[in-house]
mmCIF file of C-alpha atoms and ligand atoms in Angstrom:
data_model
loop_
_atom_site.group_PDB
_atom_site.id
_atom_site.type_symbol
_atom_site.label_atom_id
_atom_site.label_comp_id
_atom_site.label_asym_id
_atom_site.label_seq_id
_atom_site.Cartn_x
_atom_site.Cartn_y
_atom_site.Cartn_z
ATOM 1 C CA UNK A 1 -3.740 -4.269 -14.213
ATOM 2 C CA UNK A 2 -4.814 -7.756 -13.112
ATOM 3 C CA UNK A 3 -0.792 -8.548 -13.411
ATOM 4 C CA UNK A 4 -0.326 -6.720 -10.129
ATOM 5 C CA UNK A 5 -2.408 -9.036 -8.079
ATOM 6 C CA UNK A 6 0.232 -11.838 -9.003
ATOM 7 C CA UNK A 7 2.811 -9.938 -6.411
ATOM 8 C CA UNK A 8 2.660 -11.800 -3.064
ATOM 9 C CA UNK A 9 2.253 -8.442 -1.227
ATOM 10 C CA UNK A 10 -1.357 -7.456 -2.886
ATOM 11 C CA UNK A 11 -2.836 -10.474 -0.812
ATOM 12 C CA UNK A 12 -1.228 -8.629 2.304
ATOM 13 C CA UNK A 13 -1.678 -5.291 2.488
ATOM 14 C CA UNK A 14 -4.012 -2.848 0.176
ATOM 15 C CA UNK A 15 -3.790 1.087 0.586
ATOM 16 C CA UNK A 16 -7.144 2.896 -0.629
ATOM 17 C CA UNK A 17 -7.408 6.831 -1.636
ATOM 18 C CA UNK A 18 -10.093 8.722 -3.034
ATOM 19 C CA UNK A 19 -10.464 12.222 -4.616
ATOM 20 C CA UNK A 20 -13.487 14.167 -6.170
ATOM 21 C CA UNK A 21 -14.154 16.315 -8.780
ATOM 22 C CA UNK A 22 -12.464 14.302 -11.468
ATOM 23 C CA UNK A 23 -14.914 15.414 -14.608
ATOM 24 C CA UNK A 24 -17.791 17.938 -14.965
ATOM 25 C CA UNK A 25 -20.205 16.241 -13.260
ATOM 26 C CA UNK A 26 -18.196 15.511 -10.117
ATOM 27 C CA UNK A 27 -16.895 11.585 -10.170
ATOM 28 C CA UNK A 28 -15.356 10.317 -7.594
ATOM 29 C CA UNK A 29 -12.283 8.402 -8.122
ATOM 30 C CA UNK A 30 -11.116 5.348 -5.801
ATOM 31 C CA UNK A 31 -7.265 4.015 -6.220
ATOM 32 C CA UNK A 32 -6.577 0.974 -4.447
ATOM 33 C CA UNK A 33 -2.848 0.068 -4.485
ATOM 34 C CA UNK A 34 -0.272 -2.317 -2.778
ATOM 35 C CA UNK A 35 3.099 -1.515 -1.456
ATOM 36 C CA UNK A 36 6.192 -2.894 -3.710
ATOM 37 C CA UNK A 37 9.904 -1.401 -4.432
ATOM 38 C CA UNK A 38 8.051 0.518 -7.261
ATOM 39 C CA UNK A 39 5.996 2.394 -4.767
ATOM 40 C CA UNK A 40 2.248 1.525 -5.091
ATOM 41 C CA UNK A 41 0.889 0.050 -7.568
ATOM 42 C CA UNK A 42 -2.683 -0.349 -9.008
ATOM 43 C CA UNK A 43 -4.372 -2.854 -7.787
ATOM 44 C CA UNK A 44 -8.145 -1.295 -8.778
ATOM 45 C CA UNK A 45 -10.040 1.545 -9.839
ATOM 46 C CA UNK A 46 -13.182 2.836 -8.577
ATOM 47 C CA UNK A 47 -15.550 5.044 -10.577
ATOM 48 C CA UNK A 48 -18.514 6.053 -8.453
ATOM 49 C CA UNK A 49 -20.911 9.112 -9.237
ATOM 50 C CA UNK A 50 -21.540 9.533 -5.682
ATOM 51 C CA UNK A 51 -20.012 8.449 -2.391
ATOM 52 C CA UNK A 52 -22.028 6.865 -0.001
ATOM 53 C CA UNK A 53 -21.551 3.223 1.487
ATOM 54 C CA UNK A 54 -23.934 1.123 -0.450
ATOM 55 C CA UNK A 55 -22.488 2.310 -3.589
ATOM 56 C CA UNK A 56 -18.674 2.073 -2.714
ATOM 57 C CA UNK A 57 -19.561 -1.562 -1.419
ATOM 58 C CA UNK A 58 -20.879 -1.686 -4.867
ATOM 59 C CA UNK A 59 -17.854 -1.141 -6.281
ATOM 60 C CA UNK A 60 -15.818 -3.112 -4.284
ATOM 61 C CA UNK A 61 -17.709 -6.105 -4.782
ATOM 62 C CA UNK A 62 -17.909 -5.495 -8.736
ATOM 63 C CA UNK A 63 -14.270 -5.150 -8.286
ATOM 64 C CA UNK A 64 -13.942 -8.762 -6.341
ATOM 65 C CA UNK A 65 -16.172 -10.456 -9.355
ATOM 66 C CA UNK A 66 -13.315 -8.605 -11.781
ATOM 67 C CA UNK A 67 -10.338 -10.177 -10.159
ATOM 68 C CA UNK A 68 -11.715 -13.278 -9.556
ATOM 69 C CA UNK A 69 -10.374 -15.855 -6.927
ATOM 70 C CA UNK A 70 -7.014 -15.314 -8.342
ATOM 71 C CA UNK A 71 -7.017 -11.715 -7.316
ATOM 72 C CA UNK A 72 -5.144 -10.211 -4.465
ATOM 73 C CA UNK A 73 -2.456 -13.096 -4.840
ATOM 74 C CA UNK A 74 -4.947 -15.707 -4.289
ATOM 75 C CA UNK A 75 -7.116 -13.915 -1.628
ATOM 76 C CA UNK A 76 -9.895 -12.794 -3.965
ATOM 77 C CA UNK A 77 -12.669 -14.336 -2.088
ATOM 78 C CA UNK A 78 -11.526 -12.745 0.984
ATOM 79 C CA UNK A 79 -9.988 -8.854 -0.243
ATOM 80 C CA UNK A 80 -5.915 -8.581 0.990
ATOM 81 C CA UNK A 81 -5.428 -8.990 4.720
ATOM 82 C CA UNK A 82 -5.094 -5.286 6.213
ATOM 83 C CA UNK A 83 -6.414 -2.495 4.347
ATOM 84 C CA UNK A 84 -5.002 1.129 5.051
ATOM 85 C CA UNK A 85 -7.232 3.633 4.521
ATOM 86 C CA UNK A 86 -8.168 7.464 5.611
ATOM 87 C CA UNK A 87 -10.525 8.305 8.050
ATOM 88 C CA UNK A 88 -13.433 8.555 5.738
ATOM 89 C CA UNK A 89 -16.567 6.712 7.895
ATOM 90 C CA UNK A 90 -18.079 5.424 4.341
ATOM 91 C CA UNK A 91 -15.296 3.776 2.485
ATOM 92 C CA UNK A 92 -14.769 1.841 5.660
ATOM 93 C CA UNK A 93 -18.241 0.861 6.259
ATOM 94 C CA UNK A 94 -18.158 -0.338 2.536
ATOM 95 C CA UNK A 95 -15.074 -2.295 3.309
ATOM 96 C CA UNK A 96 -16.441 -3.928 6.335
ATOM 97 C CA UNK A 97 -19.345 -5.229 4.238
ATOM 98 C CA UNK A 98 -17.372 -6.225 1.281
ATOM 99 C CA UNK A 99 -14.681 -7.836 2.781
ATOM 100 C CA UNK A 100 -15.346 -8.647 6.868
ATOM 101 C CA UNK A 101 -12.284 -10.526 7.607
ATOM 102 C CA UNK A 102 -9.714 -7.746 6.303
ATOM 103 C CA UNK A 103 -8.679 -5.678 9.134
ATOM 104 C CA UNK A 104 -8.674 -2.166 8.009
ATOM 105 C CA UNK A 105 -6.451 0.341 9.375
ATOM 106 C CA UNK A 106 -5.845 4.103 9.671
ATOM 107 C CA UNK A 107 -3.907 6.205 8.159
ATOM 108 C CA UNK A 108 -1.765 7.081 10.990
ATOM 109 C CA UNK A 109 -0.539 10.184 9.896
ATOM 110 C CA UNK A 110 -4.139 11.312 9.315
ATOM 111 C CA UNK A 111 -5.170 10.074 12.273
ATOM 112 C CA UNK A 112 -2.904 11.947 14.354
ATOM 113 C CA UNK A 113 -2.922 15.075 12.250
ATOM 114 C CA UNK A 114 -6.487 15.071 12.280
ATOM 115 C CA UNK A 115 -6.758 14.168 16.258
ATOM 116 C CA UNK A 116 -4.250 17.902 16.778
ATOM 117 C CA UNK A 117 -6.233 19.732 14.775
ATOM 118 C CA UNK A 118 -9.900 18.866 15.865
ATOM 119 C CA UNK A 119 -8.732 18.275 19.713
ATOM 120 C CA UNK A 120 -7.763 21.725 19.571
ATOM 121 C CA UNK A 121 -11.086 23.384 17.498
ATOM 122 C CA UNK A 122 -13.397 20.741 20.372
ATOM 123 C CA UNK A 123 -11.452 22.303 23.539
ATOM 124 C CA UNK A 124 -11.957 26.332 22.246
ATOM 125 C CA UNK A 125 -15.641 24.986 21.348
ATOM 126 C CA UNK A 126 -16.771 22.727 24.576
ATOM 127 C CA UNK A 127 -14.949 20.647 26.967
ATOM 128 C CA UNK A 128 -17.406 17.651 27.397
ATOM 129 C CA UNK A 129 -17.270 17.339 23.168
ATOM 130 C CA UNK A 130 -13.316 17.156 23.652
ATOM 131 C CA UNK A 131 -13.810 14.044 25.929
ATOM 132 C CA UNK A 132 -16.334 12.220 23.947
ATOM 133 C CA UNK A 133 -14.409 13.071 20.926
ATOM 134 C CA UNK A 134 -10.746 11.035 23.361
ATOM 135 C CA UNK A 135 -13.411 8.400 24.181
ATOM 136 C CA UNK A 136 -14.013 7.875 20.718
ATOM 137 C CA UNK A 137 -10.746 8.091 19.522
ATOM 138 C CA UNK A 138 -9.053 5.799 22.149
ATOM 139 C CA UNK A 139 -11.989 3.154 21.579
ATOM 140 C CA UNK A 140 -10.523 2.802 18.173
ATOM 141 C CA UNK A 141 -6.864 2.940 19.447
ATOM 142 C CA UNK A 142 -6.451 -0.502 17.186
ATOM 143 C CA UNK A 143 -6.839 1.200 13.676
ATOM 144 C CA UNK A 144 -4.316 4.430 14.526
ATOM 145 C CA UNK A 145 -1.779 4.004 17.356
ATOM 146 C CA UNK A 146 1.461 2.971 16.136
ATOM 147 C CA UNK A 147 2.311 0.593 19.190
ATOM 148 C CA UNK A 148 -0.434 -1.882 18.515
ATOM 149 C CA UNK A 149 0.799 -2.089 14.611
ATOM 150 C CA UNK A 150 3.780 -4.801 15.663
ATOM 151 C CA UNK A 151 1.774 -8.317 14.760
ATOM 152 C CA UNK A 152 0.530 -6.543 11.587
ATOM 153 C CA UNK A 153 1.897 -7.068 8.394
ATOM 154 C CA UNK A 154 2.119 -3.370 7.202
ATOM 155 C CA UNK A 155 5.781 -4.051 5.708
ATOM 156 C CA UNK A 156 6.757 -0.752 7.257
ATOM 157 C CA UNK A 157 3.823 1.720 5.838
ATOM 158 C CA UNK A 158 2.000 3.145 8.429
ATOM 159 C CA UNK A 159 0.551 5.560 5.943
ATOM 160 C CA UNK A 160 -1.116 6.246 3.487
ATOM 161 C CA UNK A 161 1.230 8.019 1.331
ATOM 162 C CA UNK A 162 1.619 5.680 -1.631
ATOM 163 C CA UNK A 163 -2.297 6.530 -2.174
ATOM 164 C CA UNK A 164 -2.088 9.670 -2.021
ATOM 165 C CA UNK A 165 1.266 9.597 -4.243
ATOM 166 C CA UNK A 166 -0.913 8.079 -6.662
ATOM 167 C CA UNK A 167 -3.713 10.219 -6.682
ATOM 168 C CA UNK A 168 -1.501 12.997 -7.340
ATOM 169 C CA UNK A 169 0.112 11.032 -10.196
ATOM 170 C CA UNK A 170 -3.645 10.654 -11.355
ATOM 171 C CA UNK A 171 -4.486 14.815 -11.287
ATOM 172 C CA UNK A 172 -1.089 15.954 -12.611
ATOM 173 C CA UNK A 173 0.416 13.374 -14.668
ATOM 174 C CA UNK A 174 -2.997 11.765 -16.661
ATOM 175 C CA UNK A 175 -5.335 14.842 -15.975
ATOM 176 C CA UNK A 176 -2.823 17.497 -16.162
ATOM 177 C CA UNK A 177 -4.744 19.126 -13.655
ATOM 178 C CA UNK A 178 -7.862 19.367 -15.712
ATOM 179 C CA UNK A 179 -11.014 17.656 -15.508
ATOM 180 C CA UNK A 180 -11.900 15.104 -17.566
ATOM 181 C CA UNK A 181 -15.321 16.164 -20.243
ATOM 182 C CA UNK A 182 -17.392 13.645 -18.641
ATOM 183 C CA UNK A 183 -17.431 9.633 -17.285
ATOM 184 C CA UNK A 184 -16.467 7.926 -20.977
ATOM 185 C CA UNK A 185 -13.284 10.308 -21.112
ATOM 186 C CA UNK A 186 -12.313 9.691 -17.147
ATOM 187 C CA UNK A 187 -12.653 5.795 -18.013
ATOM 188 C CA UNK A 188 -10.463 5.955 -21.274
ATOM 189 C CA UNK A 189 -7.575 7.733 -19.696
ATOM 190 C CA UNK A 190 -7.876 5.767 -16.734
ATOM 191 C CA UNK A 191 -7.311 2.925 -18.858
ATOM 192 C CA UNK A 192 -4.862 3.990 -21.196
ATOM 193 C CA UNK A 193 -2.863 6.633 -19.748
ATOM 194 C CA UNK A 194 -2.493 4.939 -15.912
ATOM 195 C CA UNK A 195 -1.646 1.759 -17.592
ATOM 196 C CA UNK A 196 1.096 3.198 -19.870
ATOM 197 C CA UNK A 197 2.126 5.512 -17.198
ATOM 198 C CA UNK A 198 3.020 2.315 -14.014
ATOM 199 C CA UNK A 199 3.955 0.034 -16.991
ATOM 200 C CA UNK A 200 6.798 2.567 -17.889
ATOM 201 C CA UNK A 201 8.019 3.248 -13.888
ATOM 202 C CA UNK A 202 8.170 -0.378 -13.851
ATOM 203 C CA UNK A 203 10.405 -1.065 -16.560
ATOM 204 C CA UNK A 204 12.449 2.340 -15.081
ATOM 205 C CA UNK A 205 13.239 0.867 -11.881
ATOM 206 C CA UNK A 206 14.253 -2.488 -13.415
ATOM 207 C CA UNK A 207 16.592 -1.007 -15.352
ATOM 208 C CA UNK A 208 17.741 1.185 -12.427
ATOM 209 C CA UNK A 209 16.554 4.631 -14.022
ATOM 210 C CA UNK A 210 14.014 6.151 -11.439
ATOM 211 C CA UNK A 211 14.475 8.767 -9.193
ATOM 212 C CA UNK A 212 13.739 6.731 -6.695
ATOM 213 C CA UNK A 213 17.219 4.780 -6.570
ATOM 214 C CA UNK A 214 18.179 7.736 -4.141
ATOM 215 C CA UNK A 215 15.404 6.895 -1.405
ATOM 216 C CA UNK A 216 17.755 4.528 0.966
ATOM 217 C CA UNK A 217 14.311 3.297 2.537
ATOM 218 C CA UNK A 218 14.344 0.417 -0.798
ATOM 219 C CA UNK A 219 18.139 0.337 -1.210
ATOM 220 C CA UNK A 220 19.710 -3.002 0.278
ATOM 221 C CA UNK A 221 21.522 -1.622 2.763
ATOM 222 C CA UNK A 222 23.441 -4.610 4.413
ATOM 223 C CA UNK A 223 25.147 -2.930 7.398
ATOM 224 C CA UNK A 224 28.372 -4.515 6.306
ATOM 225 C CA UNK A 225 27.055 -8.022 7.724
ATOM 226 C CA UNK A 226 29.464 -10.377 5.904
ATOM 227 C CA UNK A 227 28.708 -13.659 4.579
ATOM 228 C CA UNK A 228 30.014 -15.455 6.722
ATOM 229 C CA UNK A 229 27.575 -14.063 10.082
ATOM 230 C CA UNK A 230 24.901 -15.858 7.529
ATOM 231 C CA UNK A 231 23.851 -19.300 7.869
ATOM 232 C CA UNK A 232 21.234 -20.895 5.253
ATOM 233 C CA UNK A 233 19.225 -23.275 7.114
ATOM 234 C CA UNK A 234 16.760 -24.130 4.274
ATOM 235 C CA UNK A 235 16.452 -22.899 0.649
ATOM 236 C CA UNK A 236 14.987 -19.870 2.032
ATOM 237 C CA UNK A 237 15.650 -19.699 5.394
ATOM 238 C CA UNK A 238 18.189 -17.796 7.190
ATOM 239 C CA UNK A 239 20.511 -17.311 10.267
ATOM 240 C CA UNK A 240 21.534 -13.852 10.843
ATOM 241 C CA UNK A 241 24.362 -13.161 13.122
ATOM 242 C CA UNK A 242 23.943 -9.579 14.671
ATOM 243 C CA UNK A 243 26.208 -7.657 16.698
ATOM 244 C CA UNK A 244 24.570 -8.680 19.918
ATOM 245 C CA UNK A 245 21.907 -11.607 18.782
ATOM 246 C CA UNK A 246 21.108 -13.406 16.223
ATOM 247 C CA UNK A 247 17.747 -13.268 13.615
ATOM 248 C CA UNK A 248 16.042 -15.368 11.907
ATOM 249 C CA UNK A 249 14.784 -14.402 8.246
ATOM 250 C CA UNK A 250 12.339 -16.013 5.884
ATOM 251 C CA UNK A 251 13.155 -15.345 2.550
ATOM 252 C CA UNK A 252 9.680 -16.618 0.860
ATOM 253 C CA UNK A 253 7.562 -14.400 3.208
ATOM 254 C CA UNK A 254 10.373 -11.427 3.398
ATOM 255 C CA UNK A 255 10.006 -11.390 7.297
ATOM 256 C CA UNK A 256 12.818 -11.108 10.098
ATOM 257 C CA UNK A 257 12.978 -11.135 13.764
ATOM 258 C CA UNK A 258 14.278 -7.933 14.206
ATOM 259 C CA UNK A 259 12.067 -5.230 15.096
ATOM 260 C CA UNK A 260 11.435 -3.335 12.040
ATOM 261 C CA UNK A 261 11.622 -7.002 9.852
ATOM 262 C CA UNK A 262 8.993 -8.240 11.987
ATOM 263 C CA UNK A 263 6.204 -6.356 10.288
ATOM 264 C CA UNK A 264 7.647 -7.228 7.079
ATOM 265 C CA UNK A 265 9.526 -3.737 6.279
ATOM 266 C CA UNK A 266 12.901 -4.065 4.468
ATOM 267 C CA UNK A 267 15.818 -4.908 6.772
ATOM 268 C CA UNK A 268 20.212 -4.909 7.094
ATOM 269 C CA UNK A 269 19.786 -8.449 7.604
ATOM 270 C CA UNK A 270 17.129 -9.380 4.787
ATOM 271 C CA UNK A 271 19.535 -6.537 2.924
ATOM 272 C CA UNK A 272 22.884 -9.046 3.470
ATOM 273 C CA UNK A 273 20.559 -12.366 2.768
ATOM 274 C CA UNK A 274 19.617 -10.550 -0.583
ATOM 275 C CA UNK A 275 23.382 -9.422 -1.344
ATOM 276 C CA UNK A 276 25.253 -12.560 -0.802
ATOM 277 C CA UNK A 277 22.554 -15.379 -1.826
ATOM 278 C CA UNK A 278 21.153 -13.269 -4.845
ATOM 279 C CA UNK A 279 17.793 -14.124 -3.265
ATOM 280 C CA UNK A 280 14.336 -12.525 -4.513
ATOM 281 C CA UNK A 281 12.768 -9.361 -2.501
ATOM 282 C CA UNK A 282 9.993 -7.696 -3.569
ATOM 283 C CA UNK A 283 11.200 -4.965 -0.691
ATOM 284 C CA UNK A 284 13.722 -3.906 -2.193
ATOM 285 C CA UNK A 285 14.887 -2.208 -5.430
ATOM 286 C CA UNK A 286 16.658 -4.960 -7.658
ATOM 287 C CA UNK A 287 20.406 -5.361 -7.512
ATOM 288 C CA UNK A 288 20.390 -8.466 -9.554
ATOM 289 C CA UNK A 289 19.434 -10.089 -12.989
ATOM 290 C CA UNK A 290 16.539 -12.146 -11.310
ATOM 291 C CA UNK A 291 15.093 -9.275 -9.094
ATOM 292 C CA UNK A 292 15.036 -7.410 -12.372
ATOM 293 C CA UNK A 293 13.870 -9.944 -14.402
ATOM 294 C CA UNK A 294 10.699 -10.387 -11.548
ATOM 295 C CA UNK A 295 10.086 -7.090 -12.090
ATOM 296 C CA UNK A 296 9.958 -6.847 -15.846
ATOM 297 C CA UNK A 297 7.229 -9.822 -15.774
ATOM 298 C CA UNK A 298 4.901 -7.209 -14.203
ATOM 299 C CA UNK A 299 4.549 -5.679 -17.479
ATOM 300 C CA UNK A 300 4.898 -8.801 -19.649
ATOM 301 C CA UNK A 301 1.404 -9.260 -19.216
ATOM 302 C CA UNK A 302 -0.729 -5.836 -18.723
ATOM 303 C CA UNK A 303 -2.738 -5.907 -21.001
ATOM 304 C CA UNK A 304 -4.205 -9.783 -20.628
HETATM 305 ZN ZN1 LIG B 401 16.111 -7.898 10.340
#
C-alpha cells in the first residue's frame, strides 16, 4: 500500500482506528488511513498482541522504518501533520512519542458523544467528579471543540468516520464477521484481501461506478459560478468572484478563502476552478480524463 503515501493529502492528515478480537487469541488491529475522494485509504496496518503504549509506539515506529522518508508524501521522518484519532489515552501517548510534532486530534463526534454520556453517569454519581471531569475536558478544548479546528488542515473531517468505515470494511468484507485462526491467517488476508479489496474501489470510482457518486459532499458542485467570475492568476492560482466577495483558491494545495475551503474541505468555488480549467483535485470525485487517470495510478503500482 506504499502507493497511497504518494497522494499529497497522506502528509496532511492521518485518521487512526483500532478494533480487538480479530483472531483466537485476541489481536488487535490498527488502520491508519488518509482522507481522499475514495474515502480513506490505507495508509498502514498495525498488528499488536496487546495494547499498551510502548508497544503501539512500537509499531508506529516499525511502521516509519517501512515507509521510509518517502512515506506520508514526503513527511516520513516526521508522521503526516494532524492525526485524528479516538479518545483512547494509549494510542495517543504512542503517537506523541513516535511522532512529537504531529498534532493529534479528537474525534469530535466521540468526544462529544462521549462528554453526554459520562457528564450525565458523573452528575447521578458525584458532583465534584463532574467538575474535575469539565476541568479536564475544557483543558484539552484544542483536540475536540470544533471552533478551534479553523487553522487546521482537516479538509473538512472532523471525524473519525473513514476509520471506522474501514474497520467495518475489515470485519465484514475480509473477515466476514469471523475471526481469523490465528496471527499468520490475520496477516495473509490483511495482505491479500485489503489490498484487492481498495485496489478494486479505486478503479470503481475512476470509472464512475461506486455508490458513492450519490454522496454530493465529493461531487463538484459549482454553484453555477460561470467562467467568466474566474480569473487565473498563475498556473494554479485562482480569482473567484462570489456573490458578495471575492476568493482566492490554490489549486496545488486545494485550499480557498472561503470558510469551509479554508481548512482544505471541497468547495463551489474550487468546484467551478475544477469544471472550467479541467484542473486536478484530489477532493473531489473525477469528472475528467486526468482526474481519472490520477486516480488509476494509485493502483498501477500496489504491489511494488
Ligand atoms: Zn471556496
Amino acid at each position: 500500500m506504499k502507493i497511497v503515501h504518494q497522494l499529497k493529502h497522506s502528509g496532511e492528515l492521518c485518521f487512526i482506528d483500532s478494533s480487538g478480537n480479530m483472531d483466537r487469541e485476541n489481536c488487535r488491529v490498527f488502520l491508519l488511513l488518509t482522507h481522499s475522494c475514495a474515502g480513506g485509504l490505507p495508509l498502514g496496518i498495525l498488528l499488536c498482541q496487546s495494547e499498551d503504549e510502548q508497544t503501539i509506539a512500537q509499531g508506529l515506529e516499525q511502521l516509519r522504518q517501512v515507509v521510509g522518508e518517502k512515506g506520508f508524501a514526503g513527511r516520513g521522518h516526521e508522521w503526516p501533520q494532524l492525526v485524528i484519532t479516538d479518545d483512547c489515552r494509549a494510542e495517543r501517548g504512542a503517537l506523541g512519542k513516535a511522532f512529537p510534532k504531529a498534532t493529534l486530534l479528537l474525534c469530535s463526534f466521540h468526544k462529544q458523544f462521549g462528554a453526554r454520556q459520562e457528564g450525565i453517569h458523573a452528575v447521578a454519581a458525584r458532583y465534584e467528579k463532574f467538575l474535575r471531569y469539565l476541568d479536564r475536558l475544557y483543558a484539552r478544548r484544542e483536540c475536540w471543540a470544533l471552533s478551534y479546528r479553523g487553522s487546521f488542515l482537516t479538509r473538512g473531517n472532523n471525524t473519525n468516520n473513514c476509520a471506522e468505515a474501514a474497520m467495518r470494511v475489515l470485519k465484514d468484507n475480509i473477515l466476514q464477521r469471523t475471526k481469523a485462526f490465528n496471527l499468520p491467517q490475520l496477516f495473509d488476508l490483511l495482505t491479500s484481501r485489503l489490498e484487492t479489496y481498495y485496489e478494486a474501489r479505486i478503479v470503481d470510482v475512476a470509472l464512475g461506478h461506486w455508490e458513492s457518486f450519490q454522496r454530493a459532499k465529493f461531487l463538484p458542485q459549482d454553484g453555477n459560478i460561470a467562467a467568466l467570475r474566474i480569473q487565473q492568476i498563475e498556473v494554479k492560482k485562482f480569482v473567484v468572484k462570489g456573490s458578495t466577495q471575492t476568493y482566492d483558491v490554490d489549486m496545488d494545495l486545494e485550499l480557498c478563502s472561503c470558510p469551509a475551503g479554508q481548512t482544505g474541505a471541497p468547495c463551489k468555488h474550487q468546484a467551478a476552478v475544477v469544471k472550467h480549467y479541467s484542473c486536478l483535485s484530489h477532493s473531489f470525485l473525477p469528472i475528467n480524463p486526468e482526474m481519472r487517470a490520477e486516480l488509476m495510478k494509485l493502483t498501477s503500482d500496489w504491489h511494488s
